[in-house]
Tab-separated table of C-alpha atoms and ligand atoms in Angstrom:
chain	number	residue	atom	x	y	z
A	1	MET	CA	-74.476	-56.925	-37.349
A	2	SER	CA	-75.991	-60.139	-36.121
A	3	ARG	CA	-75.219	-63.524	-34.724
A	4	ILE	CA	-76.172	-66.530	-36.879
A	5	ARG	CA	-77.167	-69.793	-35.265
A	6	VAL	CA	-77.664	-73.065	-37.082
A	7	GLU	CA	-79.423	-75.729	-35.033
A	8	GLY	CA	-79.521	-79.342	-36.194
A	9	LEU	CA	-79.697	-78.423	-39.867
A	10	SER	CA	-79.974	-81.343	-42.318
A	11	ARG	CA	-80.724	-81.612	-46.008
A	12	ARG	CA	-81.337	-84.747	-48.027
A	13	PHE	CA	-81.594	-85.057	-51.801
A	14	GLY	CA	-83.236	-88.484	-52.244
A	15	GLN	CA	-80.757	-90.972	-50.767
A	16	VAL	CA	-77.942	-88.364	-50.537
A	17	VAL	CA	-77.502	-86.712	-47.130
A	18	ALA	CA	-75.798	-83.461	-48.213
A	19	VAL	CA	-75.903	-81.804	-44.753
A	20	ASP	CA	-76.232	-83.924	-41.634
A	21	ASP	CA	-77.288	-82.424	-38.293
A	22	VAL	CA	-75.035	-79.344	-38.353
A	23	TRP	CA	-74.880	-77.030	-35.312
A	24	LEU	CA	-73.006	-73.728	-35.608
A	25	ASP	CA	-72.931	-70.494	-33.654
A	26	VAL	CA	-71.423	-67.574	-35.572
A	27	ALA	CA	-70.888	-64.712	-33.137
A	28	ASP	CA	-71.696	-61.112	-33.970
A	29	GLY	CA	-68.715	-59.728	-35.916
A	30	GLU	CA	-67.120	-63.120	-36.470
A	31	PHE	CA	-65.611	-64.327	-39.771
A	32	LEU	CA	-66.456	-68.020	-39.849
A	33	VAL	CA	-65.140	-70.049	-42.773
A	34	LEU	CA	-66.886	-73.254	-43.843
A	35	LEU	CA	-64.056	-75.350	-45.235
A	36	GLY	CA	-64.038	-78.784	-46.787
A	37	PRO	CA	-63.515	-80.826	-49.922
A	38	SER	CA	-65.759	-80.710	-52.957
A	39	GLY	CA	-69.149	-82.239	-52.242
A	40	CYS	CA	-68.952	-82.029	-48.415
A	41	GLY	CA	-72.108	-79.883	-48.228
A	42	LYS	CA	-70.733	-76.338	-47.828
A	43	SER	CA	-72.889	-74.698	-50.501
A	44	THR	CA	-75.985	-76.632	-49.468
A	45	LEU	CA	-75.530	-75.402	-45.886
A	46	LEU	CA	-75.006	-71.789	-46.996
A	47	ARG	CA	-78.001	-71.935	-49.346
A	48	MET	CA	-80.226	-73.121	-46.499
A	49	ILE	CA	-79.044	-70.230	-44.329
A	50	ALA	CA	-79.687	-67.820	-47.223
A	51	GLY	CA	-83.198	-69.248	-47.669
A	52	LEU	CA	-82.537	-70.509	-51.191
A	53	LEU	CA	-83.112	-74.117	-50.182
A	54	PRO	CA	-85.544	-75.427	-47.534
A	55	PRO	CA	-83.911	-77.674	-44.894
A	56	SER	CA	-85.104	-81.234	-44.316
A	57	GLU	CA	-84.692	-80.596	-40.564
A	58	GLY	CA	-83.397	-77.937	-38.184
A	59	ARG	CA	-83.553	-74.196	-37.616
A	60	VAL	CA	-81.706	-71.034	-38.653
A	61	LEU	CA	-81.661	-67.996	-36.349
A	62	LEU	CA	-80.439	-64.489	-37.169
A	63	GLY	CA	-80.013	-62.520	-33.947
A	64	GLU	CA	-82.980	-63.776	-31.905
A	65	ALA	CA	-85.284	-64.268	-34.919
A	66	ASP	CA	-86.063	-67.728	-36.268
A	67	ILE	CA	-85.710	-67.222	-40.041
A	68	THR	CA	-85.992	-70.902	-41.066
A	69	HIS	CA	-89.129	-70.213	-43.092
A	70	THR	CA	-88.531	-66.537	-43.972
A	71	PRO	CA	-88.269	-65.895	-47.744
A	72	PRO	CA	-84.688	-65.032	-48.836
A	73	GLN	CA	-85.452	-61.409	-49.754
A	74	ARG	CA	-86.835	-60.794	-46.242
A	75	ARG	CA	-83.777	-62.240	-44.484
A	76	ASP	CA	-81.398	-59.500	-43.437
A	77	LEU	CA	-78.500	-61.265	-45.172
A	78	ALA	CA	-76.421	-60.304	-48.209
A	79	MET	CA	-75.079	-63.052	-50.437
A	80	VAL	CA	-71.909	-62.804	-52.560
A	81	PHE	CA	-71.443	-65.614	-55.070
A	82	GLN	CA	-68.551	-67.006	-57.070
A	83	SER	CA	-70.181	-65.714	-60.270
A	84	TYR	CA	-70.568	-61.978	-59.862
A	85	ALA	CA	-74.054	-61.930	-61.426
A	86	LEU	CA	-73.857	-58.224	-62.293
A	87	TYR	CA	-76.422	-56.627	-64.633
A	88	PRO	CA	-74.440	-56.147	-67.878
A	89	HIS	CA	-76.548	-53.222	-69.161
A	90	LEU	CA	-76.267	-51.190	-65.922
A	91	THR	CA	-73.333	-48.996	-64.879
A	92	VAL	CA	-71.288	-49.846	-61.781
A	93	ALA	CA	-73.175	-47.146	-59.828
A	94	ARG	CA	-76.540	-48.608	-60.804
A	95	ASN	CA	-75.418	-52.160	-60.127
A	96	ILE	CA	-74.380	-51.161	-56.617
A	97	ALA	CA	-77.576	-49.166	-56.075
A	98	PHE	CA	-79.795	-52.003	-57.286
A	99	PRO	CA	-80.699	-53.494	-53.875
A	100	LEU	CA	-81.734	-50.007	-52.666
A	101	ARG	CA	-84.347	-49.505	-55.372
A	102	ALA	CA	-87.150	-51.177	-53.486
A	103	ARG	CA	-86.443	-49.108	-50.348
A	104	GLY	CA	-87.980	-45.876	-51.612
A	105	LEU	CA	-84.875	-43.771	-50.864
A	106	SER	CA	-84.436	-40.351	-52.472
A	107	LYS	CA	-81.986	-40.131	-55.396
A	108	GLU	CA	-79.697	-38.055	-53.230
A	109	ALA	CA	-79.692	-40.614	-50.372
A	110	MET	CA	-79.018	-43.430	-52.832
A	111	ARG	CA	-76.123	-41.524	-54.419
A	112	GLU	CA	-74.613	-40.894	-51.009
A	113	LYS	CA	-74.760	-44.570	-50.064
A	114	VAL	CA	-73.309	-45.698	-53.406
A	115	ASN	CA	-70.487	-43.168	-53.132
A	116	ALA	CA	-69.654	-44.295	-49.605
A	117	VAL	CA	-69.484	-47.946	-50.673
A	118	ALA	CA	-67.466	-47.062	-53.807
A	119	LYS	CA	-64.998	-45.218	-51.599
A	120	THR	CA	-64.629	-48.184	-49.233
A	121	LEU	CA	-63.944	-50.522	-52.163
A	122	ASP	CA	-61.876	-48.080	-54.198
A	123	LEU	CA	-64.366	-48.079	-57.076
A	124	GLY	CA	-64.835	-44.301	-57.218
A	125	GLY	CA	-63.296	-43.843	-60.675
A	126	LEU	CA	-65.288	-46.698	-62.210
A	127	LEU	CA	-68.863	-45.761	-61.338
A	128	GLU	CA	-69.940	-44.919	-64.900
A	129	ARG	CA	-68.416	-48.034	-66.489
A	130	ARG	CA	-70.327	-51.168	-67.413
A	131	PRO	CA	-69.284	-54.640	-66.152
A	132	LYS	CA	-67.685	-55.681	-69.458
A	133	GLU	CA	-65.284	-52.724	-69.107
A	134	LEU	CA	-63.953	-54.058	-65.768
A	135	SER	CA	-61.341	-56.636	-64.767
A	136	GLY	CA	-62.375	-59.761	-62.855
A	137	GLY	CA	-61.195	-58.282	-59.565
A	138	GLN	CA	-63.081	-55.030	-60.155
A	139	ARG	CA	-66.260	-56.976	-60.995
A	140	GLN	CA	-65.934	-58.946	-57.786
A	141	ARG	CA	-65.556	-55.660	-55.873
A	142	VAL	CA	-68.761	-54.361	-57.488
A	143	ALA	CA	-70.519	-57.560	-56.398
A	144	LEU	CA	-69.200	-56.947	-52.876
A	145	GLY	CA	-70.403	-53.334	-53.106
A	146	ARG	CA	-73.903	-54.491	-53.978
A	147	ALA	CA	-73.875	-56.620	-50.824
A	148	LEU	CA	-72.334	-53.860	-48.663
A	149	VAL	CA	-74.798	-51.160	-49.678
A	150	ARG	CA	-77.632	-53.105	-48.117
A	151	ASP	CA	-76.010	-52.795	-44.708
A	152	PRO	CA	-77.152	-56.332	-43.879
A	153	GLY	CA	-77.220	-58.227	-40.597
A	154	ALA	CA	-74.565	-60.599	-41.995
A	155	PHE	CA	-72.758	-61.535	-45.192
A	156	LEU	CA	-72.866	-64.971	-46.779
A	157	MET	CA	-70.079	-65.575	-49.296
A	158	ASP	CA	-69.794	-68.665	-51.504
A	159	GLU	CA	-66.270	-69.031	-52.973
A	160	PRO	CA	-66.228	-65.341	-54.021
A	161	LEU	CA	-62.579	-65.452	-55.096
A	162	SER	CA	-62.481	-68.641	-57.103
A	163	ASN	CA	-62.853	-66.920	-60.507
A	164	LEU	CA	-59.866	-64.653	-59.886
A	165	ASP	CA	-56.259	-65.375	-60.812
A	166	ALA	CA	-53.725	-66.047	-58.034
A	167	LYS	CA	-52.494	-62.439	-57.685
A	168	LEU	CA	-55.961	-60.890	-57.638
A	169	ARG	CA	-57.155	-63.564	-55.274
A	170	SER	CA	-54.466	-62.612	-52.821
A	171	SER	CA	-55.193	-58.868	-52.989
A	172	THR	CA	-58.991	-59.316	-52.859
A	173	ARG	CA	-58.519	-61.664	-49.891
A	174	ALA	CA	-56.709	-58.882	-48.063
A	175	GLU	CA	-59.465	-56.401	-49.026
A	176	ILE	CA	-62.229	-58.623	-47.671
A	177	THR	CA	-60.281	-59.181	-44.445
A	178	ALA	CA	-59.768	-55.425	-44.027
A	179	LEU	CA	-63.443	-54.803	-44.770
A	180	HIS	CA	-64.431	-57.310	-42.133
A	181	ARG	CA	-62.159	-55.632	-39.597
A	182	ASP	CA	-63.350	-52.104	-40.417
A	183	LEU	CA	-67.067	-52.900	-40.520
A	184	GLY	CA	-67.101	-55.450	-37.710
A	185	ALA	CA	-69.266	-57.496	-40.066
A	186	THR	CA	-70.532	-61.002	-39.386
A	187	VAL	CA	-69.341	-63.147	-42.289
A	188	LEU	CA	-70.031	-66.769	-43.149
A	189	TYR	CA	-67.643	-67.691	-45.935
A	190	VAL	CA	-67.488	-70.922	-47.966
A	191	THR	CA	-64.263	-72.156	-49.522
A	192	HIS	CA	-62.329	-75.328	-50.270
A	193	ASP	CA	-59.062	-73.337	-50.206
A	194	GLN	CA	-57.135	-73.851	-46.966
A	195	VAL	CA	-55.027	-70.718	-47.499
A	196	GLU	CA	-58.165	-68.556	-47.661
A	197	ALA	CA	-59.495	-70.255	-44.563
A	198	MET	CA	-56.278	-69.957	-42.550
A	199	THR	CA	-55.661	-66.307	-43.475
A	200	MET	CA	-59.184	-64.876	-43.303
A	201	ALA	CA	-61.092	-66.776	-40.632
A	202	THR	CA	-61.525	-65.919	-37.001
A	203	ARG	CA	-62.775	-69.527	-36.766
A	204	ILE	CA	-62.902	-72.409	-39.224
A	205	ALA	CA	-65.632	-75.072	-39.361
A	206	LEU	CA	-64.331	-78.120	-41.210
A	207	LEU	CA	-66.995	-80.159	-42.976
A	208	ASN	CA	-66.691	-83.776	-44.051
A	209	GLU	CA	-69.550	-85.640	-45.755
A	210	GLY	CA	-72.153	-83.216	-44.479
A	211	ARG	CA	-70.977	-83.210	-40.860
A	212	VAL	CA	-68.853	-80.780	-38.847
A	213	GLU	CA	-65.501	-82.437	-38.015
A	214	GLN	CA	-64.107	-79.551	-35.957
A	215	VAL	CA	-64.689	-75.868	-35.224
A	216	GLY	CA	-61.819	-73.738	-33.983
A	217	THR	CA	-59.434	-70.864	-34.635
A	218	PRO	CA	-57.000	-71.439	-37.517
A	219	SER	CA	-54.243	-72.244	-34.985
A	220	GLU	CA	-56.431	-74.684	-33.057
A	221	VAL	CA	-57.462	-76.716	-36.090
A	222	TYR	CA	-53.904	-76.744	-37.464
A	223	ASP	CA	-52.093	-77.462	-34.196
A	224	GLU	CA	-54.624	-79.799	-32.611
A	225	PRO	CA	-56.654	-81.430	-35.364
A	226	ALA	CA	-59.536	-83.437	-33.909
A	227	SER	CA	-59.263	-86.152	-36.550
A	228	VAL	CA	-57.036	-87.546	-39.266
A	229	PHE	CA	-59.369	-85.947	-41.800
A	230	VAL	CA	-58.739	-82.443	-40.377
A	231	ALA	CA	-55.017	-83.173	-39.967
A	232	ARG	CA	-54.645	-84.169	-43.602
A	233	PHE	CA	-56.890	-81.447	-45.006
A	234	LEU	CA	-54.853	-78.586	-43.532
A	235	GLY	CA	-51.203	-78.132	-44.389
A	236	SER	CA	-49.124	-78.514	-47.533
A	237	PRO	CA	-47.667	-81.062	-48.046
A	238	SER	CA	-50.245	-82.746	-45.853
A	239	MET	CA	-49.398	-84.307	-42.513
A	240	ASN	CA	-47.425	-87.570	-42.638
A	241	VAL	CA	-49.686	-90.273	-41.207
A	242	ILE	CA	-47.995	-93.590	-40.450
A	243	GLU	CA	-49.606	-96.813	-39.198
A	244	ALA	CA	-47.635	-97.669	-36.070
A	245	THR	CA	-47.686	-99.623	-32.803
A	246	VAL	CA	-47.074	-98.334	-29.291
A	247	GLN	CA	-44.349	-100.289	-27.504
A	248	THR	CA	-42.452	-100.072	-24.233
A	249	ALA	CA	-38.991	-98.684	-24.832
A	250	PRO	CA	-36.372	-100.052	-22.391
A	251	ASP	CA	-33.918	-97.379	-23.529
A	252	ASN	CA	-36.457	-94.671	-22.813
A	253	GLY	CA	-36.574	-94.867	-19.039
A	254	GLY	CA	-39.587	-97.183	-19.098
A	255	GLY	CA	-41.468	-94.832	-21.361
A	256	LEU	CA	-43.177	-95.694	-24.608
A	257	SER	CA	-42.260	-95.403	-28.220
A	258	VAL	CA	-44.285	-95.483	-31.394
A	259	ARG	CA	-42.808	-97.887	-33.926
A	260	ALA	CA	-43.231	-98.790	-37.551
A	261	GLY	CA	-40.805	-99.763	-40.326
A	262	GLY	CA	-37.908	-97.293	-40.064
A	263	VAL	CA	-39.751	-95.350	-37.357
A	264	ASP	CA	-39.069	-95.282	-33.616
A	265	VAL	CA	-40.443	-92.157	-31.996
A	266	PRO	CA	-40.191	-91.843	-28.202
A	267	LEU	CA	-43.462	-91.026	-26.523
A	268	ASP	CA	-42.631	-90.277	-22.971
A	269	VAL	CA	-45.949	-90.143	-21.188
A	270	ALA	CA	-49.119	-91.303	-22.823
A	271	ALA	CA	-52.566	-90.677	-21.413
A	272	GLU	CA	-54.776	-92.618	-23.785
A	273	VAL	CA	-52.353	-95.103	-25.276
A	274	ARG	CA	-50.893	-98.340	-23.913
A	275	PRO	CA	-48.241	-100.812	-25.109
A	276	GLY	CA	-49.434	-102.985	-27.988
A	277	GLN	CA	-51.964	-100.456	-29.205
A	278	GLU	CA	-52.212	-99.737	-32.931
A	279	VAL	CA	-52.193	-96.002	-33.662
A	280	LEU	CA	-51.867	-93.576	-36.529
A	281	LEU	CA	-48.813	-91.418	-35.936
A	282	GLY	CA	-49.137	-87.910	-37.413
A	283	ILE	CA	-46.088	-85.712	-38.052
A	284	ARG	CA	-46.208	-82.455	-39.984
A	285	PRO	CA	-43.417	-82.206	-42.613
A	286	GLU	CA	-42.054	-79.053	-40.937
A	287	HIS	CA	-41.599	-80.883	-37.630
A	288	LEU	CA	-38.954	-83.230	-39.036
A	289	THR	CA	-35.318	-82.162	-39.109
A	290	VAL	CA	-32.132	-83.763	-40.408
A	291	THR	CA	-30.007	-85.340	-37.697
A	292	THR	CA	-27.263	-87.938	-37.146
A	293	PRO	CA	-27.895	-91.705	-37.591
A	294	GLU	CA	-27.536	-92.221	-33.783
A	295	THR	CA	-30.280	-89.800	-32.822
A	296	ALA	CA	-32.686	-90.434	-35.707
A	297	ALA	CA	-36.319	-91.323	-34.946
A	298	LEU	CA	-37.089	-91.856	-38.650
A	299	ARG	CA	-34.750	-93.572	-41.074
A	300	GLY	CA	-35.415	-93.932	-44.746
A	301	THR	CA	-34.265	-93.205	-48.253
A	302	VAL	CA	-34.790	-89.903	-50.020
A	303	THR	CA	-36.735	-90.476	-53.255
A	304	ALA	CA	-36.967	-86.863	-54.487
A	305	VAL	CA	-36.256	-83.289	-53.381
A	306	GLU	CA	-38.353	-80.322	-54.571
A	307	ASN	CA	-36.842	-76.848	-54.589
A	308	LEU	CA	-39.451	-74.178	-53.691
A	309	GLY	CA	-36.955	-71.318	-53.646
A	310	GLY	CA	-36.867	-70.437	-49.962
A	311	GLU	CA	-37.733	-73.965	-48.842
A	312	GLU	CA	-37.257	-77.557	-49.898
A	313	ILE	CA	-39.537	-80.563	-49.660
A	314	ALA	CA	-37.928	-83.992	-49.496
A	315	HIS	CA	-39.947	-87.139	-50.215
A	316	CYS	CA	-38.728	-90.183	-48.312
A	317	GLN	CA	-39.516	-93.868	-48.062
A	318	ALA	CA	-39.062	-95.946	-44.893
A	319	GLY	CA	-40.148	-99.553	-45.416
A	320	GLU	CA	-43.801	-99.393	-46.446
A	321	ASN	CA	-44.134	-95.796	-45.319
A	322	ARG	CA	-43.703	-92.641	-47.326
A	323	PHE	CA	-43.253	-89.262	-45.688
A	324	CYS	CA	-42.296	-85.687	-46.501
A	325	VAL	CA	-39.875	-83.293	-44.816
A	326	ARG	CA	-40.169	-79.554	-45.276
A	327	GLY	CA	-37.745	-76.871	-44.213
A	328	PRO	CA	-35.494	-73.974	-45.203
A	329	ARG	CA	-33.301	-74.616	-48.243
A	330	PRO	CA	-30.881	-76.406	-48.244
A	331	LEU	CA	-32.372	-79.236	-46.186
A	332	GLY	CA	-29.225	-81.316	-46.522
A	333	LEU	CA	-31.022	-84.238	-48.188
A	334	ALA	CA	-30.403	-85.580	-51.684
A	335	ALA	CA	-32.316	-88.096	-53.801
A	336	GLY	CA	-30.969	-91.642	-53.473
A	337	GLN	CA	-29.276	-90.988	-50.129
A	338	ASP	CA	-30.241	-92.069	-46.613
A	339	ALA	CA	-32.418	-89.762	-44.535
A	340	HIS	CA	-31.898	-89.577	-40.753
A	341	LEU	CA	-34.574	-87.469	-39.165
A	342	ALA	CA	-35.455	-86.185	-35.720
A	343	VAL	CA	-39.008	-85.359	-34.680
A	344	ARG	CA	-40.212	-82.489	-32.564
A	345	THR	CA	-41.975	-84.911	-30.253
A	346	GLU	CA	-44.053	-82.245	-28.538
A	347	ARG	CA	-45.658	-81.551	-31.920
A	348	LEU	CA	-46.581	-85.080	-32.956
A	349	HIS	CA	-50.146	-86.365	-33.164
A	350	LEU	CA	-51.752	-89.701	-32.435
A	351	PHE	CA	-55.060	-90.889	-33.871
A	352	ASP	CA	-57.234	-93.929	-33.321
A	353	PRO	CA	-57.160	-96.072	-36.486
A	354	ALA	CA	-60.713	-97.284	-35.776
A	355	ASP	CA	-62.453	-93.929	-36.077
A	356	GLY	CA	-59.667	-91.469	-36.963
A	357	ARG	CA	-60.227	-89.403	-33.779
A	358	ARG	CA	-57.354	-87.708	-31.957
A	359	LEU	CA	-55.872	-89.549	-28.984
A	360	ALA	CA	-54.694	-87.586	-25.960
A	361	TRP	CA	-51.068	-87.854	-24.928
A	362	ARG	CA	-48.478	-85.577	-23.419
A	363	PRO	CA	-44.721	-85.401	-23.483
A	364	ALA	CA	-42.822	-85.958	-20.228
A	365	SER	CA	-41.525	-82.423	-20.158
A	366	VAL	CA	-45.037	-81.056	-19.628
A	367	THR	CA	-46.089	-81.383	-16.019
A	368	VAL	CA	-49.823	-81.384	-15.466
B	401	ATP	P1	-68.219	-77.783	-53.998
B	401	ATP	O1	-67.033	-77.308	-53.211
B	401	ATP	O2	-67.830	-78.746	-55.093
B	401	ATP	O3	-69.130	-76.701	-54.453
B	401	ATP	P2	-69.917	-78.387	-51.700
B	401	ATP	O4	-69.153	-78.757	-50.490
B	401	ATP	O5	-70.443	-77.011	-51.786
B	401	ATP	O6	-69.076	-78.747	-53.006
B	401	ATP	P3	-72.623	-79.200	-52.099
B	401	ATP	O7	-72.791	-78.499	-53.413
B	401	ATP	O8	-73.292	-78.615	-50.929
B	401	ATP	O9	-71.094	-79.443	-51.790
B	401	ATP	O10	-73.138	-80.705	-52.301
B	401	ATP	C1	-73.185	-81.664	-51.221
B	401	ATP	C2	-73.709	-83.000	-51.739
B	401	ATP	O11	-75.082	-82.873	-52.107
B	401	ATP	C3	-73.005	-83.516	-52.982
B	401	ATP	O12	-72.899	-84.910	-52.876
B	401	ATP	C4	-73.930	-83.120	-54.115
B	401	ATP	O13	-73.783	-84.010	-55.206
B	401	ATP	C5	-75.284	-83.226	-53.458
B	401	ATP	N1	-76.255	-82.285	-54.040
B	401	ATP	C6	-76.191	-80.934	-53.987
B	401	ATP	N2	-77.255	-80.367	-54.589
B	401	ATP	C7	-78.016	-81.393	-55.050
B	401	ATP	C8	-79.267	-81.488	-55.760
B	401	ATP	N3	-79.934	-80.385	-56.107
B	401	ATP	N4	-79.731	-82.718	-56.049
B	401	ATP	C9	-79.061	-83.831	-55.665
B	401	ATP	N5	-77.902	-83.822	-54.995
B	401	ATP	C10	-77.379	-82.628	-54.683
């Protein structure tokens, strides 16, 4: 398996800059997920790496080889697409064997390879069937088999699960993760689904309008989002982001607090913020808890409560601001009533309203 490096890759379509100066280093054996909203440039980036689209600028390296201008069939990469693109007239065995045809292997060697891949993907009993006799999940496994049999330097996958229903998506997700673990394969995987990204990736690269916003492990991007965009993209319901002002808090031992309508969150020690500064205060719904009126940092009115079975989500309004609370059911909040909420201050986030970037701060309890 091989490392993939992307150096300053850009692609323009007329006036549209689909990919803008992207740098990525996908380590040997890593599962890197390219995540972002529709139109952010994920597929364009993957297609350039696959060799299906020439870049406007930049380089692609596989291992130590510069493959920027290598034709796709000579790149040691296997692509798995959203549409399975199987040959309808060929059996499963022949579909899987297809990439081996040009290699001049003996029939026996080919059969051995196909059988090994079929065993890995649990397709052994289906080898003589044709694609129309398979379920969606089985077809996607055949498409994976066709990529696996090539024994490539790395796998490129473009939303391979998006045609599957929710249950199959979850089981196929687990299969791909297990495959990655067992083979130690290098995988570059495109999705707009945050659950796929969080559960499968060793690292996530978040793309926004053709640029990389942040690269990090799932925990890093969730716990310390580098920008409001990343903060809002990950998490459901998304992070509460409230326009607020930093003020000195006489009742907080000379410390600071972040205030907005109905909001007064103590911020004990702040590194990059000063009194009077406008900030965006970010609080994940699961970091709010119901408390007494005296100790509340957020006060508002509950507008609706959603029952998710194990958990509840309460929607609240405080002045101009709306926010969500999420927690085990029952939360103790009811529509039409007052909400008094405490914040896990060590988990709150501050962003610069000018550019949306994360601001550094630290709670008093953490000594540096
Ligand atoms: P999705 O998740 O919807 O597939 P994506 O993140 O993969 O989106 P891309 O398909 O890479 O996004 O598209 C990035 C941008 O480039 C979009 O604005 C798209 O309209 C534009 N684009 C892509 N291909 C072309 C093309 N062939 N001609 C013109 N514009 C294009």
